[in-house]
Amino acid sequence: MAEMFIGGEFVRAEGERFPVVDPATEEVVDTVPLAGPEEVDLAVRNAHEAFQSWSATPAARRGDILLRAAQHVHHHLEELAHSLTREQGKPLRESRLEIRRFVETLVHYAGLGRNLRGGYVPNLDEGTYGLVLKRPMGVVAAIVPWNFPTTLLGNKLGPALVAGNTVVAKPAETTPLTALRIAQLLREGGLPAGVFNVITGIGPVAGEALVRHPLVRKVAFTGSTEVGKRIMALAAGGVKRVTLELGGSDPMIVCDDADLDAAAGAASVGRFFNCGQACVAVKRLYVFESVAEQFLEKLLARVRRLRVGPGLEEGVHLGPLHMQRQRERIEQQVQDALDRGARLLAGGRRPEEPRLQRGFFYEPTVLLDPDPHSRVAQEEVFGPVLPVWRVHDLEEALERANDSPYGLGSSIWTRSLERASLAAERLEAGYTWVNSVNRIYDELPFGGVKQSGFGKEHGLEALDYYMETKSVVVRALEGGSG
């Protein structure tokens, strides 16, 4: 049985436990404790105690420690990838990519440890100058969802630790196992005890206790917009800093001068990677009517080659959806689109193969021209369903792309610099890709607008969200000693 990782060791907890289920087989992989306020308090107090020495460690030294710890994690890549596939469901190839990305993010921020600096402002007044100090906040709560449970943890862990904070993480109750093992490996790799702690449990109990805890100074959350609003409300009571990466319904625009082969490939990857369970994914596609037939032919050829199956099988492109209720929601959204007149071009059902009757599998699905008021147009579609609309021109595409409460990612495919520039300026999103697949870079700030959240992860900008800025005024006194 798995246990929580607090103060540098696994801590046995009494009481109720939660089953971790393999989405491909519906078998119980392991069980974890359901933390309550007492366990949360223990983890936060351990992190608070560790903060005193960790924050006093020179930033470059913190970076060196994090680098060695991350490298130790990388040595266990295969073990971690198998664990991730068992609890989350994604193909083993994607799990390997995710563990590598986790390590790469930690390494990236470890390298920035030597570049943390404040500022100097001369001549504020006669004989007076100013200093701008950057200081760590304290204990950070990192609340992570089930779709990318390690990379989204790394997005918070890297900048938080290098900036001098300590972290208490709460992974989703359905995907805690890989995070627990990573915490152990980071400790083995040299991260001091208490600097990184992992509790397990459900959001309304463990998550809310963590956000409310008076010693938690910053909350970093990735998840649904609905839960993000709840966290904002809870954090407001303690005037805590908050970073929110919330839901998205990313539009992709394919113009009549696009490289249609490349665009079709990007749409397939951008929609069906991780079985479509990504905040940053192609969820609404707008293609110019003059090239729609040609583009759809190329897209459907790729979709039909996607192989659905258990993530541990070689050659699988789509694993199962993560939970039964996730699949049921997808089925309801698809049926609503069909009832409102959408044309089904591919998928739209559970696989018929006998070996896939257990597990939460669903075929990659493409819908053409759903009603603008249908659920696939208005809601976030968190699964392997791609709605496609034909549009007359870029103006119509941009108008419809922005007709959403979300604003996380967006993309456009065109050979025209003018069109690309116009889209970059007008698309209401925190990230826009031009002729590129939806890949997030550690070097660039990432975050949404509108109801997709606020604050930045990645880039140098992420560090600002894990540090306090303090101004100091220094005046030289006459006759002072040297």
Tab-separated table of C-alpha atoms in Angstrom:
chain	number	residue	atom	x	y	z
A	1	MET	CA	0.000	0.000	0.000
A	2	ALA	CA	1.245	3.457	-0.903
A	3	GLU	CA	1.626	6.091	1.809
A	4	MET	CA	2.053	9.852	1.927
A	5	PHE	CA	5.544	11.376	1.694
A	6	ILE	CA	6.133	13.890	4.461
A	7	GLY	CA	9.355	15.202	5.932
A	8	GLY	CA	11.547	13.063	3.703
A	9	GLU	CA	9.891	9.714	4.394
A	10	PHE	CA	6.715	7.753	3.826
A	11	VAL	CA	4.243	8.305	6.648
A	12	ARG	CA	1.677	5.682	7.426
A	13	ALA	CA	-1.844	7.046	7.827
A	14	GLU	CA	-4.753	5.380	9.503
A	15	GLY	CA	-8.302	5.546	8.261
A	16	GLU	CA	-10.048	5.348	4.909
A	17	ARG	CA	-8.110	4.604	1.728
A	18	PHE	CA	-8.798	5.342	-1.938
A	19	PRO	CA	-8.337	2.812	-4.769
A	20	VAL	CA	-6.135	3.746	-7.734
A	21	VAL	CA	-7.658	2.080	-10.808
A	22	ASP	CA	-6.019	1.153	-14.114
A	23	PRO	CA	-8.249	2.838	-16.748
A	24	ALA	CA	-7.406	0.138	-19.312
A	25	THR	CA	-8.465	-2.849	-17.173
A	26	GLU	CA	-10.537	-1.328	-14.355
A	27	GLU	CA	-8.322	-3.259	-11.926
A	28	VAL	CA	-7.132	-1.733	-8.651
A	29	VAL	CA	-3.414	-0.943	-8.910
A	30	ASP	CA	-2.935	0.242	-5.321
A	31	THR	CA	-4.614	2.204	-2.560
A	32	VAL	CA	-3.618	5.501	-0.936
A	33	PRO	CA	-4.702	7.261	2.252
A	34	LEU	CA	-7.388	9.917	2.222
A	35	ALA	CA	-5.668	12.734	4.072
A	36	GLY	CA	-7.623	14.931	6.444
A	37	PRO	CA	-6.761	18.220	8.143
A	38	GLU	CA	-4.340	16.530	10.574
A	39	GLU	CA	-2.223	14.987	7.821
A	40	VAL	CA	-2.300	18.218	5.854
A	41	ASP	CA	-1.137	20.123	8.913
A	42	LEU	CA	1.724	17.664	9.444
A	43	ALA	CA	2.916	18.091	5.854
A	44	VAL	CA	2.666	21.890	5.904
A	45	ARG	CA	4.503	22.167	9.216
A	46	ASN	CA	7.295	19.944	7.909
A	47	ALA	CA	7.552	22.168	4.832
A	48	HIS	CA	7.506	25.296	6.997
A	49	GLU	CA	10.317	23.959	9.164
A	50	ALA	CA	12.392	22.998	6.101
A	51	PHE	CA	11.833	26.454	4.616
A	52	GLN	CA	14.089	28.092	7.171
A	53	SER	CA	17.244	26.343	5.969
A	54	TRP	CA	16.232	25.876	2.313
A	55	SER	CA	15.506	29.574	1.791
A	56	ALA	CA	18.853	30.429	3.427
A	57	THR	CA	20.701	28.157	0.989
A	58	PRO	CA	22.329	30.228	-1.801
A	59	ALA	CA	20.212	30.137	-4.950
A	60	ALA	CA	23.009	28.662	-7.060
A	61	ARG	CA	23.432	25.913	-4.495
A	62	ARG	CA	19.688	25.221	-4.572
A	63	GLY	CA	19.953	24.871	-8.328
A	64	ASP	CA	22.837	22.406	-8.036
A	65	ILE	CA	20.884	20.284	-5.549
A	66	LEU	CA	17.785	20.289	-7.746
A	67	LEU	CA	19.846	19.348	-10.804
A	68	ARG	CA	21.350	16.278	-9.135
A	69	ALA	CA	17.972	15.238	-7.750
A	70	ALA	CA	16.338	15.570	-11.178
A	71	GLN	CA	19.068	13.484	-12.766
A	72	HIS	CA	18.415	10.779	-10.184
A	73	VAL	CA	14.747	10.783	-11.204
A	74	HIS	CA	15.762	10.387	-14.848
A	75	HIS	CA	17.680	7.207	-14.015
A	76	HIS	CA	14.308	5.651	-13.116
A	77	LEU	CA	12.474	6.756	-16.253
A	78	GLU	CA	11.178	3.330	-17.300
A	79	GLU	CA	9.882	2.494	-13.834
A	80	LEU	CA	8.091	5.831	-13.583
A	81	ALA	CA	6.657	5.597	-17.102
A	82	HIS	CA	5.122	2.200	-16.343
A	83	SER	CA	3.670	3.547	-13.103
A	84	LEU	CA	2.192	6.535	-14.907
A	85	THR	CA	0.580	4.401	-17.600
A	86	ARG	CA	-0.940	2.045	-15.039
A	87	GLU	CA	-2.604	4.828	-13.049
A	88	GLN	CA	-3.411	7.325	-15.808
A	89	GLY	CA	-3.961	5.148	-18.887
A	90	LYS	CA	-1.867	6.944	-21.511
A	91	PRO	CA	0.351	4.961	-23.922
A	92	LEU	CA	3.778	4.081	-22.574
A	93	ARG	CA	5.427	6.225	-25.269
A	94	GLU	CA	3.560	9.277	-23.997
A	95	SER	CA	4.394	8.410	-20.381
A	96	ARG	CA	8.089	8.343	-21.240
A	97	LEU	CA	7.738	11.767	-22.854
A	98	GLU	CA	5.975	13.090	-19.790
A	99	ILE	CA	8.647	11.896	-17.353
A	100	ARG	CA	11.346	13.387	-19.602
A	101	ARG	CA	9.486	16.705	-19.664
A	102	PHE	CA	9.251	16.682	-15.871
A	103	VAL	CA	13.000	16.217	-15.608
A	104	GLU	CA	13.718	18.806	-18.321
A	105	THR	CA	11.645	21.424	-16.501
A	106	LEU	CA	13.460	20.828	-13.218
A	107	VAL	CA	16.818	20.985	-15.015
A	108	HIS	CA	15.790	24.204	-16.747
A	109	TYR	CA	14.963	25.945	-13.485
A	110	ALA	CA	17.961	24.450	-11.739
A	111	GLY	CA	20.088	26.301	-14.281
A	112	LEU	CA	18.301	29.565	-13.546
A	113	GLY	CA	19.366	29.362	-9.916
A	114	ARG	CA	22.546	31.247	-10.803
A	115	ASN	CA	20.572	34.064	-12.430
A	116	LEU	CA	18.254	35.108	-9.629
A	117	ARG	CA	18.898	38.729	-8.797
A	118	GLY	CA	17.225	41.867	-7.586
A	119	GLY	CA	17.909	45.461	-8.589
A	120	TYR	CA	19.764	48.653	-7.735
A	121	VAL	CA	18.315	52.125	-8.235
A	122	PRO	CA	20.853	54.972	-7.785
A	123	ASN	CA	20.194	58.604	-6.831
A	124	LEU	CA	16.705	58.284	-5.439
A	125	ASP	CA	17.595	61.365	-3.503
A	126	GLU	CA	20.804	63.055	-2.467
A	127	GLY	CA	22.951	60.378	-0.841
A	128	THR	CA	20.146	57.831	-1.180
A	129	TYR	CA	19.817	54.714	-3.301
A	130	GLY	CA	17.329	51.878	-3.571
A	131	LEU	CA	17.515	48.108	-3.616
A	132	VAL	CA	14.942	45.699	-5.022
A	133	LEU	CA	15.111	42.375	-3.198
A	134	LYS	CA	13.575	39.097	-4.364
A	135	ARG	CA	12.592	36.810	-1.530
A	136	PRO	CA	10.890	33.387	-1.412
A	137	MET	CA	7.336	33.291	-0.127
A	138	GLY	CA	7.339	30.246	2.117
A	139	VAL	CA	5.237	27.098	1.787
A	140	VAL	CA	3.668	26.566	-1.655
A	141	ALA	CA	0.632	24.337	-2.186
A	142	ALA	CA	0.794	22.608	-5.594
A	143	ILE	CA	-2.511	21.035	-6.627
A	144	VAL	CA	-2.190	18.916	-9.742
A	145	PRO	CA	-4.800	17.171	-11.975
A	146	TRP	CA	-4.839	13.662	-13.383
A	147	ASN	CA	-4.229	14.283	-17.091
A	148	PHE	CA	-0.520	15.183	-16.856
A	149	PRO	CA	0.238	14.453	-13.209
A	150	THR	CA	4.030	14.728	-13.485
A	151	THR	CA	4.689	17.512	-16.019
A	152	LEU	CA	2.140	19.779	-14.356
A	153	LEU	CA	3.800	19.035	-11.032
A	154	GLY	CA	7.193	19.928	-12.522
A	155	ASN	CA	5.825	23.248	-13.790
A	156	LYS	CA	5.242	24.250	-10.176
A	157	LEU	CA	8.054	22.410	-8.443
A	158	GLY	CA	10.928	23.784	-10.550
A	159	PRO	CA	10.400	27.532	-10.067
A	160	ALA	CA	9.091	27.143	-6.512
A	161	LEU	CA	12.140	25.256	-5.244
A	162	VAL	CA	14.779	27.299	-7.057
A	163	ALA	CA	13.199	30.487	-5.710
A	164	GLY	CA	13.687	29.102	-2.198
A	165	ASN	CA	10.178	27.931	-1.305
A	166	THR	CA	9.165	24.534	-0.005
A	167	VAL	CA	6.251	22.591	-1.476
A	168	VAL	CA	3.352	20.447	-0.371
A	169	ALA	CA	1.777	18.796	-3.401
A	170	LYS	CA	-1.634	17.187	-3.661
A	171	PRO	CA	-1.972	15.116	-6.821
A	172	ALA	CA	-5.394	14.064	-8.050
A	173	GLU	CA	-6.734	11.196	-5.948
A	174	THR	CA	-6.763	8.957	-9.032
A	175	THR	CA	-3.101	9.551	-10.025
A	176	PRO	CA	-0.930	9.862	-6.894
A	177	LEU	CA	1.468	6.946	-7.292
A	178	THR	CA	4.055	8.373	-9.681
A	179	ALA	CA	4.217	11.650	-7.745
A	180	LEU	CA	4.860	9.746	-4.516
A	181	ARG	CA	7.681	7.778	-6.098
A	182	ILE	CA	9.167	10.952	-7.599
A	183	ALA	CA	9.181	12.570	-4.159
A	184	GLN	CA	11.124	9.607	-2.807
A	185	LEU	CA	13.592	9.724	-5.707
A	186	LEU	CA	14.180	13.463	-5.317
A	187	ARG	CA	14.948	12.884	-1.656
A	188	GLU	CA	17.353	10.069	-2.558
A	189	GLY	CA	18.949	12.410	-5.087
A	190	GLY	CA	19.800	14.964	-2.424
A	191	LEU	CA	16.749	17.197	-1.926
A	192	PRO	CA	16.609	17.974	1.818
A	193	ALA	CA	13.871	16.409	3.934
A	194	GLY	CA	10.673	18.434	4.076
A	195	VAL	CA	11.430	20.565	1.027
A	196	PHE	CA	8.997	18.532	-1.084
A	197	ASN	CA	6.058	16.687	0.462
A	198	VAL	CA	3.145	14.811	-1.133
A	199	ILE	CA	-0.232	14.248	0.476
A	200	THR	CA	-3.034	12.170	-1.018
A	201	GLY	CA	-6.761	12.695	-0.814
A	202	ILE	CA	-9.751	14.360	-2.380
A	203	GLY	CA	-10.075	18.042	-3.218
A	204	PRO	CA	-12.999	19.018	-0.956
A	205	VAL	CA	-11.153	17.648	2.095
A	206	ALA	CA	-7.367	17.532	1.642
A	207	GLY	CA	-7.212	20.161	-1.078
A	208	GLU	CA	-9.330	22.696	0.774
A	209	ALA	CA	-7.472	22.100	4.042
A	210	LEU	CA	-4.214	22.727	2.204
A	211	VAL	CA	-5.416	25.967	0.609
A	212	ARG	CA	-6.832	27.225	3.898
A	213	HIS	CA	-3.766	26.402	5.996
A	214	PRO	CA	-2.389	29.607	7.549
A	215	LEU	CA	1.234	28.641	6.829
A	216	VAL	CA	0.615	28.207	3.091
A	217	ARG	CA	1.523	31.451	1.325
A	218	LYS	CA	1.049	30.521	-2.334
A	219	VAL	CA	-1.308	28.158	-4.169
A	220	ALA	CA	-0.455	26.871	-7.650
A	221	PHE	CA	-3.357	25.027	-9.243
A	222	THR	CA	-4.044	23.352	-12.572
A	223	GLY	CA	-7.517	22.016	-13.223
A	224	SER	CA	-11.041	22.981	-14.143
A	225	THR	CA	-12.291	26.549	-14.145
A	226	GLU	CA	-15.024	25.612	-11.671
A	227	VAL	CA	-12.534	24.296	-9.097
A	228	GLY	CA	-10.182	27.206	-9.819
A	229	LYS	CA	-12.900	29.657	-8.794
A	230	ARG	CA	-13.373	27.749	-5.555
A	231	ILE	CA	-9.635	27.901	-4.831
A	232	MET	CA	-9.605	31.650	-5.510
A	233	ALA	CA	-12.382	32.124	-2.984
A	234	LEU	CA	-10.627	30.035	-0.344
A	235	ALA	CA	-7.261	31.697	-0.920
A	236	ALA	CA	-8.812	35.152	-0.628
A	237	GLY	CA	-9.484	34.504	3.046
A	238	GLY	CA	-5.757	34.416	3.706
A	239	VAL	CA	-4.798	36.885	0.948
A	240	LYS	CA	-2.647	34.136	-0.562
A	241	ARG	CA	-0.879	34.405	-3.902
A	242	VAL	CA	-2.535	32.232	-6.538
A	243	THR	CA	-1.521	30.912	-9.945
A	244	LEU	CA	-4.328	29.264	-11.906
A	245	GLU	CA	-4.043	27.269	-15.127
A	246	LEU	CA	-7.626	26.355	-15.904
A	247	GLY	CA	-9.753	24.943	-18.695
A	248	GLY	CA	-9.399	25.657	-22.371
A	249	SER	CA	-11.166	25.251	-25.690
A	250	ASP	CA	-8.303	26.005	-28.041
A	251	PRO	CA	-9.162	27.035	-31.609
A	252	MET	CA	-7.074	26.069	-34.630
A	253	ILE	CA	-7.438	27.980	-37.909
A	254	VAL	CA	-6.436	26.467	-41.246
A	255	CYS	CA	-6.244	29.048	-44.023
A	256	ASP	CA	-6.500	28.369	-47.754
A	257	ASP	CA	-2.738	28.928	-48.199
A	258	ALA	CA	-1.698	26.528	-45.423
A	259	ASP	CA	0.522	23.472	-45.741
A	260	LEU	CA	-2.435	21.102	-45.475
A	261	ASP	CA	-0.368	17.982	-44.810
A	262	ALA	CA	1.454	19.622	-41.920
A	263	ALA	CA	-1.745	21.171	-40.604
A	264	ALA	CA	-3.607	17.851	-40.702
A	265	GLY	CA	-0.758	16.184	-38.820
A	266	ALA	CA	-0.745	18.929	-36.204
A	267	ALA	CA	-4.528	18.715	-35.789
A	268	SER	CA	-4.353	14.958	-35.245
A	269	VAL	CA	-1.572	15.201	-32.676
A	270	GLY	CA	-3.011	18.313	-31.095
A	271	ARG	CA	-6.418	16.742	-30.570
A	272	PHE	CA	-5.708	13.071	-29.867
A	273	PHE	CA	-2.484	13.144	-27.829
A	274	ASN	CA	-3.236	11.818	-24.330
A	275	CYS	CA	-6.634	10.723	-25.686
A	276	GLY	CA	-7.577	14.378	-26.033
A	277	GLN	CA	-7.301	14.942	-22.282
A	278	ALA	CA	-5.230	18.107	-22.278
A	279	CYS	CA	-5.966	21.706	-21.321
A	280	VAL	CA	-3.846	22.842	-24.270
A	281	ALA	CA	-5.304	20.807	-27.132
A	282	VAL	CA	-6.987	21.523	-30.455
A	283	LYS	CA	-10.628	21.499	-29.397
A	284	ARG	CA	-12.236	23.613	-32.129
A	285	LEU	CA	-10.992	23.617	-35.708
A	286	TYR	CA	-11.930	26.245	-38.308
A	287	VAL	CA	-10.897	25.527	-41.894
A	288	PHE	CA	-11.418	27.743	-44.938
A	289	GLU	CA	-14.254	26.326	-47.015
A	290	SER	CA	-12.227	26.376	-50.237
A	291	VAL	CA	-9.757	23.788	-48.875
A	292	ALA	CA	-12.018	22.006	-46.381
A	293	GLU	CA	-12.635	18.876	-48.445
A	294	GLN	CA	-8.951	18.408	-49.202
A	295	PHE	CA	-7.933	19.078	-45.608
A	296	LEU	CA	-10.528	16.724	-44.129
A	297	GLU	CA	-9.403	13.934	-46.433
A	298	LYS	CA	-5.851	14.284	-45.090
A	299	LEU	CA	-7.017	14.587	-41.491
A	300	LEU	CA	-9.316	11.566	-41.631
A	301	ALA	CA	-6.572	9.438	-43.173
A	302	ARG	CA	-4.475	10.134	-40.075
A	303	VAL	CA	-7.329	9.606	-37.643
A	304	ARG	CA	-8.183	6.206	-39.121
A	305	ARG	CA	-4.594	5.061	-38.542
A	306	LEU	CA	-4.768	5.774	-34.826
A	307	ARG	CA	-4.744	2.537	-32.861
A	308	VAL	CA	-6.785	2.348	-29.651
A	309	GLY	CA	-5.711	0.002	-26.873
A	310	PRO	CA	-4.155	-0.449	-23.439
A	311	GLY	CA	-1.284	1.924	-22.850
A	312	LEU	CA	1.205	-0.836	-22.050
A	313	GLU	CA	0.774	-2.399	-25.504
A	314	GLU	CA	3.342	-1.448	-28.124
A	315	GLY	CA	2.040	0.500	-31.100
A	316	VAL	CA	-0.953	2.018	-29.294
A	317	HIS	CA	-1.703	5.667	-30.090
A	318	LEU	CA	-4.783	6.208	-27.889
A	319	GLY	CA	-5.164	4.702	-24.466
A	320	PRO	CA	-8.444	4.796	-22.565
A	321	LEU	CA	-10.100	7.835	-21.143
A	322	HIS	CA	-9.110	8.221	-17.528
A	323	MET	CA	-12.474	7.581	-15.876
A	324	GLN	CA	-15.864	6.151	-16.711
A	325	ARG	CA	-17.589	9.459	-15.982
A	326	GLN	CA	-15.153	11.146	-18.356
A	327	ARG	CA	-16.217	8.812	-21.168
A	328	GLU	CA	-19.893	9.290	-20.343
A	329	ARG	CA	-19.503	13.062	-20.569
A	330	ILE	CA	-17.821	12.741	-23.973
A	331	GLU	CA	-20.619	10.492	-25.206
A	332	GLN	CA	-23.222	13.010	-24.091
A	333	GLN	CA	-21.417	15.868	-25.837
A	334	VAL	CA	-21.147	13.885	-29.079
A	335	GLN	CA	-24.794	12.824	-28.980
A	336	ASP	CA	-25.855	16.424	-28.390
A	337	ALA	CA	-23.862	17.510	-31.462
A	338	LEU	CA	-25.425	14.776	-33.612
A	339	ASP	CA	-28.920	15.609	-32.370
A	340	ARG	CA	-28.303	19.219	-33.439
A	341	GLY	CA	-27.287	18.253	-36.969
A	342	ALA	CA	-23.529	17.615	-36.879
A	343	ARG	CA	-22.167	15.157	-39.402
A	344	LEU	CA	-20.148	12.255	-37.987
A	345	LEU	CA	-16.991	11.718	-40.059
A	346	ALA	CA	-15.160	9.231	-37.821
A	347	GLY	CA	-15.580	7.396	-34.520
A	348	GLY	CA	-18.433	8.391	-32.282
A	349	ARG	CA	-18.601	5.137	-30.354
A	350	ARG	CA	-16.849	2.729	-28.035
A	351	PRO	CA	-14.589	0.177	-29.753
A	352	GLU	CA	-16.289	-3.097	-30.634
A	353	GLU	CA	-13.214	-5.310	-30.149
A	354	PRO	CA	-13.891	-7.847	-27.373
A	355	ARG	CA	-10.549	-7.150	-25.694
A	356	LEU	CA	-11.504	-3.479	-25.265
A	357	GLN	CA	-14.825	-4.050	-23.546
A	358	ARG	CA	-13.171	-3.499	-20.188
A	359	GLY	CA	-11.554	-0.140	-19.678
A	360	PHE	CA	-12.761	3.318	-20.652
A	361	PHE	CA	-11.969	3.300	-24.378
A	362	TYR	CA	-13.508	5.558	-27.016
A	363	GLU	CA	-12.733	5.872	-30.702
A	364	PRO	CA	-11.120	9.035	-32.086
A	365	THR	CA	-14.027	11.110	-33.350
A	366	VAL	CA	-14.417	13.898	-35.917
A	367	LEU	CA	-17.598	15.969	-36.234
A	368	LEU	CA	-18.336	18.371	-39.080
A	369	ASP	CA	-20.214	21.651	-38.660
A	370	PRO	CA	-21.892	21.171	-35.262
A	371	ASP	CA	-24.448	23.770	-34.253
A	372	PRO	CA	-22.658	26.805	-32.706
A	373	HIS	CA	-24.830	26.344	-29.606
A	374	SER	CA	-24.043	22.646	-29.191
A	375	ARG	CA	-22.056	21.430	-26.209
A	376	VAL	CA	-18.927	20.668	-28.239
A	377	ALA	CA	-18.884	24.319	-29.265
A	378	GLN	CA	-19.679	25.853	-25.888
A	379	GLU	CA	-18.015	23.513	-23.386
A	380	GLU	CA	-14.514	22.192	-22.931
A	381	VAL	CA	-14.303	18.799	-24.669
A	382	PHE	CA	-11.850	16.735	-22.634
A	383	GLY	CA	-11.503	13.666	-24.812
A	384	PRO	CA	-10.803	12.377	-28.345
A	385	VAL	CA	-13.448	14.426	-30.155
A	386	LEU	CA	-12.612	17.071	-32.759
A	387	PRO	CA	-15.376	19.365	-34.036
A	388	VAL	CA	-14.581	21.005	-37.398
A	389	TRP	CA	-16.320	24.028	-38.885
A	390	ARG	CA	-16.012	25.412	-42.405
A	391	VAL	CA	-15.560	29.196	-42.571
A	392	HIS	CA	-15.409	31.715	-45.413
A	393	ASP	CA	-12.365	33.743	-44.396
A	394	LEU	CA	-10.000	34.734	-41.607
A	395	GLU	CA	-12.352	37.366	-40.215
A	396	GLU	CA	-15.060	34.783	-39.613
A	397	ALA	CA	-12.518	32.305	-38.200
A	398	LEU	CA	-11.167	34.835	-35.694
A	399	GLU	CA	-14.632	35.916	-34.626
A	400	ARG	CA	-15.724	32.341	-33.964
A	401	ALA	CA	-12.418	31.394	-32.364
A	402	ASN	CA	-12.819	34.195	-29.815
A	403	ASP	CA	-16.470	33.321	-29.140
A	404	SER	CA	-15.577	31.309	-26.037
A	405	PRO	CA	-15.215	31.964	-22.315
A	406	TYR	CA	-11.791	30.299	-22.521
A	407	GLY	CA	-8.470	31.690	-23.702
A	408	LEU	CA	-5.635	29.249	-23.117
A	409	GLY	CA	-4.025	28.247	-26.432
A	410	SER	CA	-4.663	28.878	-30.130
A	411	SER	CA	-3.034	28.195	-33.482
A	412	ILE	CA	-3.093	29.250	-37.114
A	413	TRP	CA	-1.720	27.648	-40.264
A	414	THR	CA	-0.902	30.022	-43.118
A	415	ARG	CA	1.967	31.052	-45.392
A	416	SER	CA	0.971	34.707	-45.041
A	417	LEU	CA	2.942	36.786	-42.561
A	418	GLU	CA	0.118	39.323	-42.553
A	419	ARG	CA	-2.470	36.705	-41.588
A	420	ALA	CA	-0.193	35.197	-38.957
A	421	SER	CA	0.494	38.594	-37.411
A	422	LEU	CA	-3.191	39.489	-37.402
A	423	ALA	CA	-4.088	36.228	-35.680
A	424	ALA	CA	-1.309	36.621	-33.121
A	425	GLU	CA	-2.660	40.049	-32.232
A	426	ARG	CA	-6.368	39.240	-32.212
A	427	LEU	CA	-6.665	35.681	-30.878
A	428	GLU	CA	-7.770	35.936	-27.258
A	429	ALA	CA	-5.394	33.389	-25.792
A	430	GLY	CA	-2.269	33.235	-23.702
A	431	TYR	CA	-0.380	31.204	-26.321
A	432	THR	CA	-0.545	31.187	-30.123
A	433	TRP	CA	1.278	28.765	-32.387
A	434	VAL	CA	1.902	29.710	-36.013
A	435	ASN	CA	2.491	26.713	-38.307
A	436	SER	CA	3.524	24.673	-35.268
A	437	VAL	CA	2.214	21.815	-33.171
A	438	ASN	CA	0.943	22.658	-29.694
A	439	ARG	CA	4.141	22.295	-27.708
A	440	ILE	CA	4.877	24.227	-24.514
A	441	TYR	CA	8.440	25.515	-24.072
A	442	ASP	CA	10.152	26.079	-20.731
A	443	GLU	CA	11.708	29.215	-22.183
A	444	LEU	CA	8.360	30.955	-22.833
A	445	PRO	CA	5.743	32.070	-20.280
A	446	PHE	CA	2.538	30.058	-20.366
A	447	GLY	CA	-0.864	30.976	-18.968
A	448	GLY	CA	-4.404	31.754	-19.998
A	449	VAL	CA	-6.722	34.743	-20.269
A	450	LYS	CA	-10.454	35.065	-19.627
A	451	GLN	CA	-11.700	31.988	-17.730
A	452	SER	CA	-8.558	29.996	-18.518
A	453	GLY	CA	-6.862	31.477	-15.468
A	454	PHE	CA	-4.113	33.933	-14.675
A	455	GLY	CA	-0.458	33.934	-13.702
A	456	LYS	CA	2.365	32.342	-15.659
A	457	GLU	CA	4.135	29.030	-15.626
A	458	HIS	CA	7.354	28.436	-17.580
A	459	GLY	CA	9.802	31.094	-18.639
A	460	LEU	CA	11.631	33.520	-16.387
A	461	GLU	CA	8.218	35.013	-15.679
A	462	ALA	CA	7.194	31.968	-13.633
A	463	LEU	CA	9.804	32.818	-11.011
A	464	ASP	CA	8.052	36.128	-10.304
A	465	TYR	CA	5.012	34.190	-9.126
A	466	TYR	CA	7.074	32.353	-6.488
A	467	MET	CA	8.920	35.347	-5.038
A	468	GLU	CA	8.007	38.482	-3.105
A	469	THR	CA	9.483	41.786	-4.241
A	470	LYS	CA	10.753	44.064	-1.475
A	471	SER	CA	12.039	47.622	-1.806
A	472	VAL	CA	14.822	48.923	0.427
A	473	VAL	CA	15.857	52.583	0.703
A	474	VAL	CA	19.432	53.232	1.905
A	475	ARG	CA	20.679	56.678	2.887
A	476	ALA	CA	24.323	57.323	3.721
A	477	LEU	CA	24.739	59.253	6.973
A	478	GLU	CA	27.380	61.959	7.191
A	479	GLY	CA	30.277	60.978	9.348
A	480	GLY	CA	29.367	57.305	9.243
A	481	SER	CA	32.182	54.839	9.793
A	482	GLY	CA	33.597	52.956	6.819
